[in-house]
mmCIF file of C-alpha atoms in Angstrom:
data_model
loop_
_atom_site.group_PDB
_atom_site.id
_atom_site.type_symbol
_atom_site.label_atom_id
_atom_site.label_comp_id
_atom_site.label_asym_id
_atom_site.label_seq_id
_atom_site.Cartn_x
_atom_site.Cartn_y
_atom_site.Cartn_z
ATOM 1 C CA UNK A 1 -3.224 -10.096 -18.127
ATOM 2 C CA UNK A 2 -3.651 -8.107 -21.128
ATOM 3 C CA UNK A 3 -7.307 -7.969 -21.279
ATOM 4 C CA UNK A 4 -10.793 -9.524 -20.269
ATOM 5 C CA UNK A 5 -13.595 -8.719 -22.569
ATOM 6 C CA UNK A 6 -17.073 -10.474 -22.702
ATOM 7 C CA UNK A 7 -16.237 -13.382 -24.115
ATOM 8 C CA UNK A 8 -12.671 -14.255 -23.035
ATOM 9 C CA UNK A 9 -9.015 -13.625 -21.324
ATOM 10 C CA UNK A 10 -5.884 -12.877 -22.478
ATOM 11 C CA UNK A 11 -2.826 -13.587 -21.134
ATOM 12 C CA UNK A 12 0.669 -12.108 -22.831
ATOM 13 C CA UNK A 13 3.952 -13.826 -21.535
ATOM 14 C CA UNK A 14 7.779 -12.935 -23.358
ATOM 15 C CA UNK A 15 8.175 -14.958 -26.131
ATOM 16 C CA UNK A 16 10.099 -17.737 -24.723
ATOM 17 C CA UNK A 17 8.343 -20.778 -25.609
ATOM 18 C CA UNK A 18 7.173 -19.801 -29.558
ATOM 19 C CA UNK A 19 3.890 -21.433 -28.494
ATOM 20 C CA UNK A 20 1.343 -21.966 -30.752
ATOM 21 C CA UNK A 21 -2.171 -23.483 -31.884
ATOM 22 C CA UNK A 22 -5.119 -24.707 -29.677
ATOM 23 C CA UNK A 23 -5.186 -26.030 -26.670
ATOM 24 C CA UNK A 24 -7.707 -27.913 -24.561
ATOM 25 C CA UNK A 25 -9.517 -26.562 -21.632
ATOM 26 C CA UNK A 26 -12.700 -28.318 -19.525
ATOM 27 C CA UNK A 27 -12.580 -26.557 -16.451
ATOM 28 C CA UNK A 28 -16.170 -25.507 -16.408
ATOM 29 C CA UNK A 29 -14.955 -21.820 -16.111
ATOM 30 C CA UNK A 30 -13.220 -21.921 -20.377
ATOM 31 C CA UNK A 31 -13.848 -23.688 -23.084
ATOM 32 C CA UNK A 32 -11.203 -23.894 -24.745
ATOM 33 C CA UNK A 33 -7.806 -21.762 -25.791
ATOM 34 C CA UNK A 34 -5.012 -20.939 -27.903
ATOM 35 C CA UNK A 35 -1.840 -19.671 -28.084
ATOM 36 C CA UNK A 36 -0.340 -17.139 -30.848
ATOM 37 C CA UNK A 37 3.334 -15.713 -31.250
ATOM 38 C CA UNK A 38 3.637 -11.828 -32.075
ATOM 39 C CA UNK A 39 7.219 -12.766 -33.465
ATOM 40 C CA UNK A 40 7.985 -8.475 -33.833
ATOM 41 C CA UNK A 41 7.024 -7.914 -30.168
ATOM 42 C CA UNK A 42 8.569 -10.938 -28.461
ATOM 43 C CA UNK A 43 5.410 -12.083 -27.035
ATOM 44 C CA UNK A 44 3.333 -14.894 -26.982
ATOM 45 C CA UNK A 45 -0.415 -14.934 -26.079
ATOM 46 C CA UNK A 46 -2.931 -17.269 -24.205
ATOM 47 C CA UNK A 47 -6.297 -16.608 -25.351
ATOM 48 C CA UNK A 48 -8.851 -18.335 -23.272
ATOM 49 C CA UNK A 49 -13.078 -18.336 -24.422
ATOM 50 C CA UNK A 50 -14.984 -17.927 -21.095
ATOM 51 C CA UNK A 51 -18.159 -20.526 -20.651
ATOM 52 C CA UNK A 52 -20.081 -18.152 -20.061
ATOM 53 C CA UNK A 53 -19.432 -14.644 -21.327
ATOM 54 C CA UNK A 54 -18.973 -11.802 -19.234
ATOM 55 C CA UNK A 55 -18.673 -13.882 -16.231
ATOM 56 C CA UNK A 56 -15.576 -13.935 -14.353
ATOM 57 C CA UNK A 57 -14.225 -14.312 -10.774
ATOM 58 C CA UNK A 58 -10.633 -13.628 -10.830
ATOM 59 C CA UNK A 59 -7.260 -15.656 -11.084
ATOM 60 C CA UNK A 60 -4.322 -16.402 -9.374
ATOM 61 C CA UNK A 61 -0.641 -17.162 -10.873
ATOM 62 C CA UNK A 62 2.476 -18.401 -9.619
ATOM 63 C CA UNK A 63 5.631 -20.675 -10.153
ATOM 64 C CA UNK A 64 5.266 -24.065 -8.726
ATOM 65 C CA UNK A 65 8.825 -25.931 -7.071
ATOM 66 C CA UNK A 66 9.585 -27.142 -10.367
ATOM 67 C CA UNK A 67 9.571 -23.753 -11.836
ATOM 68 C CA UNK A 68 6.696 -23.565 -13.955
ATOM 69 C CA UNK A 69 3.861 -20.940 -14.084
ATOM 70 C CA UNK A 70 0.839 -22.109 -12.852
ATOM 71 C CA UNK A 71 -2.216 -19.809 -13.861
ATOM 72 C CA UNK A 72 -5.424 -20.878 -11.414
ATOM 73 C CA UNK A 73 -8.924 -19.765 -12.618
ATOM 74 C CA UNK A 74 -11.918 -19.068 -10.162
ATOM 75 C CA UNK A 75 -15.000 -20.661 -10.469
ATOM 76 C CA UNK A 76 -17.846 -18.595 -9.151
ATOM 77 C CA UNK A 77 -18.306 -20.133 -5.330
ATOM 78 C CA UNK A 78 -21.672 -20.885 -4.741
ATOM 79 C CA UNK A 79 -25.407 -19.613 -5.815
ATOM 80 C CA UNK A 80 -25.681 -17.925 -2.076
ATOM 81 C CA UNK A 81 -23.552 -16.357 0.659
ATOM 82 C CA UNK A 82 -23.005 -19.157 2.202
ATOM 83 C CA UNK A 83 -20.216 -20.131 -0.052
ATOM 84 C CA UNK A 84 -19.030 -17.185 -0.350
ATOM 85 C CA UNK A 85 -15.446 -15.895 1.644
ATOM 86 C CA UNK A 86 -15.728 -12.151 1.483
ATOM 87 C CA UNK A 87 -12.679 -9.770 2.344
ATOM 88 C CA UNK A 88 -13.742 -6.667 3.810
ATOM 89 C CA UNK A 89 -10.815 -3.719 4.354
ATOM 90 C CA UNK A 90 -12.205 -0.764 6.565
ATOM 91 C CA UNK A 91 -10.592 2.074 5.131
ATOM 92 C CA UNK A 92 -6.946 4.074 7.106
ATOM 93 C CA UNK A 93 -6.462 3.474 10.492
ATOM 94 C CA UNK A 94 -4.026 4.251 13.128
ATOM 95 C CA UNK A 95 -1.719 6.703 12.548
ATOM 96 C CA UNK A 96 -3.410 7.553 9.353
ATOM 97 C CA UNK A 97 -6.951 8.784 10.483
ATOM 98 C CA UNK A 98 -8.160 9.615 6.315
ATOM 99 C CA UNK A 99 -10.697 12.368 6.289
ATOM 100 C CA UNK A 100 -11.703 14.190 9.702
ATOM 101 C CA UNK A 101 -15.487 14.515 10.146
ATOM 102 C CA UNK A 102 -16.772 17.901 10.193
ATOM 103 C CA UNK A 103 -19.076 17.405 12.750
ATOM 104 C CA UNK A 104 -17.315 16.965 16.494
ATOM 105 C CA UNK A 105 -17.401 13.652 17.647
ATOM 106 C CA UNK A 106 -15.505 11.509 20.749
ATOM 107 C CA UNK A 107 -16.143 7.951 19.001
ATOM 108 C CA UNK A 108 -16.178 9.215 14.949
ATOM 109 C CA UNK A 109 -14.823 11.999 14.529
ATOM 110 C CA UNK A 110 -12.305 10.434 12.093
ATOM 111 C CA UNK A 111 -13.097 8.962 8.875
ATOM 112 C CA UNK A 112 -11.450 5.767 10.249
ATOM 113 C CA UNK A 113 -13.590 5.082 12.958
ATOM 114 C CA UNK A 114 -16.792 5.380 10.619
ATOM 115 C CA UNK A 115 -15.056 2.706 7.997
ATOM 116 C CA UNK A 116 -14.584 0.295 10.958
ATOM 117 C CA UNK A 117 -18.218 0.970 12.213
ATOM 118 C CA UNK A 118 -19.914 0.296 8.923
ATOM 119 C CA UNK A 119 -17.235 -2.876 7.866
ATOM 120 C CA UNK A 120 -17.951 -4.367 11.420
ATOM 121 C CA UNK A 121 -21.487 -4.115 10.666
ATOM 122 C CA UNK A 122 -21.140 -5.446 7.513
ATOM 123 C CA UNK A 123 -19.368 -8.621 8.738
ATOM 124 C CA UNK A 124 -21.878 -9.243 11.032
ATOM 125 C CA UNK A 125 -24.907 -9.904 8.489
ATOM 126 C CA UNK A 126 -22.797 -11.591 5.968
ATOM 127 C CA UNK A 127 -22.017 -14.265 8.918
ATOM 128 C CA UNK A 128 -25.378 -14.157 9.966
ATOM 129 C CA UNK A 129 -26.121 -15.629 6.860
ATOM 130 C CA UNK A 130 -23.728 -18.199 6.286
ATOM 131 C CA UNK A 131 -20.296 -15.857 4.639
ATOM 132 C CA UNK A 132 -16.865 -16.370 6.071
ATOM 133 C CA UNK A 133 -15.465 -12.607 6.410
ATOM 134 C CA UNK A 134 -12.063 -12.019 6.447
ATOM 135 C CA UNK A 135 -10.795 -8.326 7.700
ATOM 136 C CA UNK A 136 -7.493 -6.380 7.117
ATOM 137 C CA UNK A 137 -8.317 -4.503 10.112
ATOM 138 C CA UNK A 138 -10.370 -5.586 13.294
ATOM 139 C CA UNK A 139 -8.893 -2.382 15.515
ATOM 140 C CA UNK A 140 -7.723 1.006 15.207
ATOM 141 C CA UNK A 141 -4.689 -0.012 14.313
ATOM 142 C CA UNK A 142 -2.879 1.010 10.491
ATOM 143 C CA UNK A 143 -2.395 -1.445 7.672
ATOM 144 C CA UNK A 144 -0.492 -0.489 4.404
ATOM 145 C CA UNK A 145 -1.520 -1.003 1.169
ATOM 146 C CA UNK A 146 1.192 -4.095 0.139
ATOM 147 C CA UNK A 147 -0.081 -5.604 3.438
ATOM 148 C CA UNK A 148 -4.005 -5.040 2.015
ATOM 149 C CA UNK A 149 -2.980 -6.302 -1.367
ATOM 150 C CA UNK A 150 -0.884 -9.544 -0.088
ATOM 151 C CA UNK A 151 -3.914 -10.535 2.374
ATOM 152 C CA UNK A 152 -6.140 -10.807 -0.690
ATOM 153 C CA UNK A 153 -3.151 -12.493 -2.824
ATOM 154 C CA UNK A 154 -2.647 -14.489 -0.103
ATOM 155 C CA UNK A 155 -6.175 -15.732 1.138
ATOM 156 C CA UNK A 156 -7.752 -15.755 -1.689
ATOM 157 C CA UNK A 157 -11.451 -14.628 -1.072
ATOM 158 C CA UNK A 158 -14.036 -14.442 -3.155
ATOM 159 C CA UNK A 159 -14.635 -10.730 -3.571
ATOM 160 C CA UNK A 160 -12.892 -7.643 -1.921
ATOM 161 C CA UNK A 161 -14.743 -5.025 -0.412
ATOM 162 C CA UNK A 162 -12.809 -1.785 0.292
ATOM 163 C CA UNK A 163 -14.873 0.645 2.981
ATOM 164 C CA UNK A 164 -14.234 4.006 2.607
ATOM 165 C CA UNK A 165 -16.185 7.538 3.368
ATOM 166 C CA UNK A 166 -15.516 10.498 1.409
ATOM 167 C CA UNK A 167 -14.140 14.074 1.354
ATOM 168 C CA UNK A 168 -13.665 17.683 -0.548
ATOM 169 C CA UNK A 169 -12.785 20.983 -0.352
ATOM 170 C CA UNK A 170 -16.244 21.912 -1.077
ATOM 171 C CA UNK A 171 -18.692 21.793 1.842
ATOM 172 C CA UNK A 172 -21.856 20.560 -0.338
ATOM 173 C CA UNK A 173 -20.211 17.841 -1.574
ATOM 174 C CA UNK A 174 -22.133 14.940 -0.953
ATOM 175 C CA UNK A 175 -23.192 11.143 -2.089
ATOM 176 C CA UNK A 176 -22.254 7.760 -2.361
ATOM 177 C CA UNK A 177 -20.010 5.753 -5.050
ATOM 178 C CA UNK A 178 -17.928 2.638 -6.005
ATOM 179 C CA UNK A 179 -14.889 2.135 -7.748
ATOM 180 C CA UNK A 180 -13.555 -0.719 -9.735
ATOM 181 C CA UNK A 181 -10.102 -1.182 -11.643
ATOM 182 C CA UNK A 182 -10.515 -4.458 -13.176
ATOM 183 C CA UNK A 183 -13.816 -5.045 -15.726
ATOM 184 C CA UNK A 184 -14.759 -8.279 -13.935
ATOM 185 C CA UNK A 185 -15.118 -6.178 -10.958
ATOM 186 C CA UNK A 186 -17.545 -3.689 -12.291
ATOM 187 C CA UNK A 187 -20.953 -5.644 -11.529
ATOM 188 C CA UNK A 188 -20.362 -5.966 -8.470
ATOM 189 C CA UNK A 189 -19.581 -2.540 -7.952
ATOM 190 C CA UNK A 190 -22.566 -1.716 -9.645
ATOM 191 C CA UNK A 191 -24.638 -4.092 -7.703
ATOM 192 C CA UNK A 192 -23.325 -2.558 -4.555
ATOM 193 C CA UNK A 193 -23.523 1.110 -4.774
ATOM 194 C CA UNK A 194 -27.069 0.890 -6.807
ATOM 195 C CA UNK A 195 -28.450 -1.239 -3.576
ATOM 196 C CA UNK A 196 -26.571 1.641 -1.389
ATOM 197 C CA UNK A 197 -27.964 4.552 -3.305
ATOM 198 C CA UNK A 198 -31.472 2.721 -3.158
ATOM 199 C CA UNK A 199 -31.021 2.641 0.662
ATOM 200 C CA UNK A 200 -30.002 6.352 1.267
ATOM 201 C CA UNK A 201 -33.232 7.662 -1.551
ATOM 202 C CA UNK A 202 -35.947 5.359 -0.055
ATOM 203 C CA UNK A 203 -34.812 5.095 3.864
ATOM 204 C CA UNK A 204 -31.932 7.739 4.907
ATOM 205 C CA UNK A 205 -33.386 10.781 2.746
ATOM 206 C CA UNK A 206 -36.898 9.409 2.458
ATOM 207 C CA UNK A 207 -39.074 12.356 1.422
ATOM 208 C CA UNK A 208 -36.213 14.605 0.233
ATOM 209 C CA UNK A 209 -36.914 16.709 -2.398
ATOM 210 C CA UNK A 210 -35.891 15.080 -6.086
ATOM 211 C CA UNK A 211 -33.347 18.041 -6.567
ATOM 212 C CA UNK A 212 -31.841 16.741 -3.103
ATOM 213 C CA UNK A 213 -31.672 12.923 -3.907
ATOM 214 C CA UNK A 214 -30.075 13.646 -7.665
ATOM 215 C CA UNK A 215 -26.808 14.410 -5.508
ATOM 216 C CA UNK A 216 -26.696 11.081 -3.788
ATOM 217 C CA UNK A 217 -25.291 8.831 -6.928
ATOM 218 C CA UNK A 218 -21.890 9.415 -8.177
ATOM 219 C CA UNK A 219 -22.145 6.471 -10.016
ATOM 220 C CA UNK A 220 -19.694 3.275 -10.023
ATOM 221 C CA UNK A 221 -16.908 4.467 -12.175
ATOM 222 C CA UNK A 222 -13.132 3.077 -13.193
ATOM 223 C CA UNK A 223 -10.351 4.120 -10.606
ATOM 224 C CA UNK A 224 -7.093 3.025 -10.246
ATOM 225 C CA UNK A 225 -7.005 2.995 -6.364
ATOM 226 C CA UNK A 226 -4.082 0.489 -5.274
ATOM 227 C CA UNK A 227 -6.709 -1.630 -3.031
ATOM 228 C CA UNK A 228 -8.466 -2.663 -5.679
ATOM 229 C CA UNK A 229 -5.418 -3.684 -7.975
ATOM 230 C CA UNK A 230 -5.482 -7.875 -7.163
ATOM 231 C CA UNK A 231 -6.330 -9.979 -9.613
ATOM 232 C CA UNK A 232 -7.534 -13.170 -7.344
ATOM 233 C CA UNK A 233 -11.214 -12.261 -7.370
ATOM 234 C CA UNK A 234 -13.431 -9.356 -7.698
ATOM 235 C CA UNK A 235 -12.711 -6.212 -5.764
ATOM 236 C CA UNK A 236 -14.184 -2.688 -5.103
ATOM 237 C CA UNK A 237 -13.903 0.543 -3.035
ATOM 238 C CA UNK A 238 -16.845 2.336 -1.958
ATOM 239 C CA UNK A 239 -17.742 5.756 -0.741
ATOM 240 C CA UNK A 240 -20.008 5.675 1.027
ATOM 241 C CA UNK A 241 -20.994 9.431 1.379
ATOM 242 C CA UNK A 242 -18.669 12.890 2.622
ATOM 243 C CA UNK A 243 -17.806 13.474 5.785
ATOM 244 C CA UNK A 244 -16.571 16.912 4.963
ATOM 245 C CA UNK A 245 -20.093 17.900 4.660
ATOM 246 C CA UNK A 246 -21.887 18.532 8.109
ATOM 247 C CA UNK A 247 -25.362 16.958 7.431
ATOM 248 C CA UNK A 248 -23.660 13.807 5.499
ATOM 249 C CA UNK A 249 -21.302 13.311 8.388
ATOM 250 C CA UNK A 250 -24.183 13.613 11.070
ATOM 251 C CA UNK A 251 -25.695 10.821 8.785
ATOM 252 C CA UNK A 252 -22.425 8.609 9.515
ATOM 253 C CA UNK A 253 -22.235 9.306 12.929
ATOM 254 C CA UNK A 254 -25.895 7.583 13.200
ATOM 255 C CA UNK A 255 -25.740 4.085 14.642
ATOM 256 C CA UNK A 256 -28.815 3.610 12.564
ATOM 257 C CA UNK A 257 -27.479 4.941 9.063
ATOM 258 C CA UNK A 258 -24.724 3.118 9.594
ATOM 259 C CA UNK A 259 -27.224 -0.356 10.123
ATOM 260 C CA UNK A 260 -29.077 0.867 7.002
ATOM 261 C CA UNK A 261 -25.576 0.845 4.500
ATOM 262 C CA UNK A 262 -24.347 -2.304 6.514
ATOM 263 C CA UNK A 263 -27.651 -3.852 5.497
ATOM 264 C CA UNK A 264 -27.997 -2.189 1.668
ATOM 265 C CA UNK A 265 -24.539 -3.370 1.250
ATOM 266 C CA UNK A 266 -25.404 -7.244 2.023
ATOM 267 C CA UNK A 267 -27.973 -6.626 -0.395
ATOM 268 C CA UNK A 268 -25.932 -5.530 -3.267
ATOM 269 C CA UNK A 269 -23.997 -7.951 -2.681
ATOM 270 C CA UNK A 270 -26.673 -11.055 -2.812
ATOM 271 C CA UNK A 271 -28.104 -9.551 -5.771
ATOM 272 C CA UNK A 272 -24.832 -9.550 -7.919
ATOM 273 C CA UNK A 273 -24.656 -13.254 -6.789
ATOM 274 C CA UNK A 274 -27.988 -13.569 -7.715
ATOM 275 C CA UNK A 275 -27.298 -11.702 -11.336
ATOM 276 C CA UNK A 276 -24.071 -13.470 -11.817
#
């Protein structure tokens, strides 16, 4: 894929085929195509004009036994979560513990063990309302990244939800973001962290000072993290706040912060359905 902007797709193959002129498309998702040759660059290029613009679930492409490339195009699953199969990847694992807390803990004193906590929570309120989940990781056990990328290539969910918590050098560090790496993928990273920073300024930090609560967005920015590079639906990574800094990691730790971001999460997630 060469590009998605808000009205179509493009798709740029070597010029093998010299294809050319319109084609015909009535797939609810496009409506309607063409092909063009860029004769000095050896390419050719399928342009596809989205039904609705700036709406897009992701693709999937592959040779079929007869050796021709098959290019499948999502429709958008349902109007609720019940028709929804969500992929949700708690962050490291295993022998790769990601950030250590800096608060002392038996049970989360890893950045691991918090990603678990909050993903398991997660799972359970999307089933509770009608999602299938899918998980790369159930245990403390360590998955790498080609084995995270081929489970979404391979079961193609819906979205792809990447649980992370965050870290720096600097002690004060602190907040909550998103990430994104393709553009279909940015609402619902938007929808997500917005509902998440929502959660930590009017429950977690209620009656913080204003100076205090302008620390908790980092926004939901472009980042090429290798999670998030699939193509089969929409997929984001999210931060969801610094366990190098002692009172954000004490919020973590909390069985009940951790409910909260399970539940602002869900939420994000029904409303880009909602907006979508």
């Amino acid at each position: 894929v060469s590009s998605l902007s808000c009205t179509g797709i493009e798709f740029v193959f070597a010029d093998t085929t010299n294809a050319e002129g319109n084609i015909t498309v009535s797939n609810g998702v496009c409506t309607g195509g063409k092909w063009s040759t860029d004769s000095a660059k050896s390419t050719v290029t399928l342009t596809l004009e989205l039904a609705n613009t700036g709406k897009f679930y992701g693709f999937h492409y592959e040779y079929d036994k007869d050796g021709y490339l098959v290019i499948s195009i999502k429709h958008k699953p349902s109007s609720s979560l019940s028709g929804y199969t969500i992929m949700l990847d708690p962050g490291h694992g295993g022998i790769d513990p990601g950030a250590p807390c800096a608060v002392s803990s038996s049970s989360f004193g890893n950045e691991k063990d918090i990603n678990l906590s909050i993903a398991t929570k997660i799972k359970d309120r999307l089933e509770a309302e009608g999602a299938k989940v899918l998980m790369t990781r159930t245990t403390d056990k360590w998955v790498c990244y080609t084995d995270r990328n081929s489970a979404v290539r391979n079961a193609e969910p819906d979205m792809f939800i990447s649980v992370h918590c965050d870290s720096s050098g600097s002690a004060s560090a602190m907040g909550t973001s998103a990430y994104y790496y393709r553009a279909y993928s940015q609402p619902l990273a938007k929808a997500v962290h917005d509902s998440i920073v929502n959660a930590y300024k009017t429950k977690i930090y209620a009656g913080k000072s204003e100076s205090f609560l302008s620390k908790v967005d980092r926004n939901a920015d472009f980042y090429a993290f290798r999670v998030t590079r699939v193509e089969e639906c929409p997929a984001i990574l999210v931060e969801y706040g610094f366990v190098s800094n002692i009172s954000e990691c004490s919020v973590l730790q909390d069985a009940g912060n951790r409910d909260i971001l399970a539940s602002a999460t869900v939420d994000g997630i029904k409303n880009y359905i909602s907006a979508s």
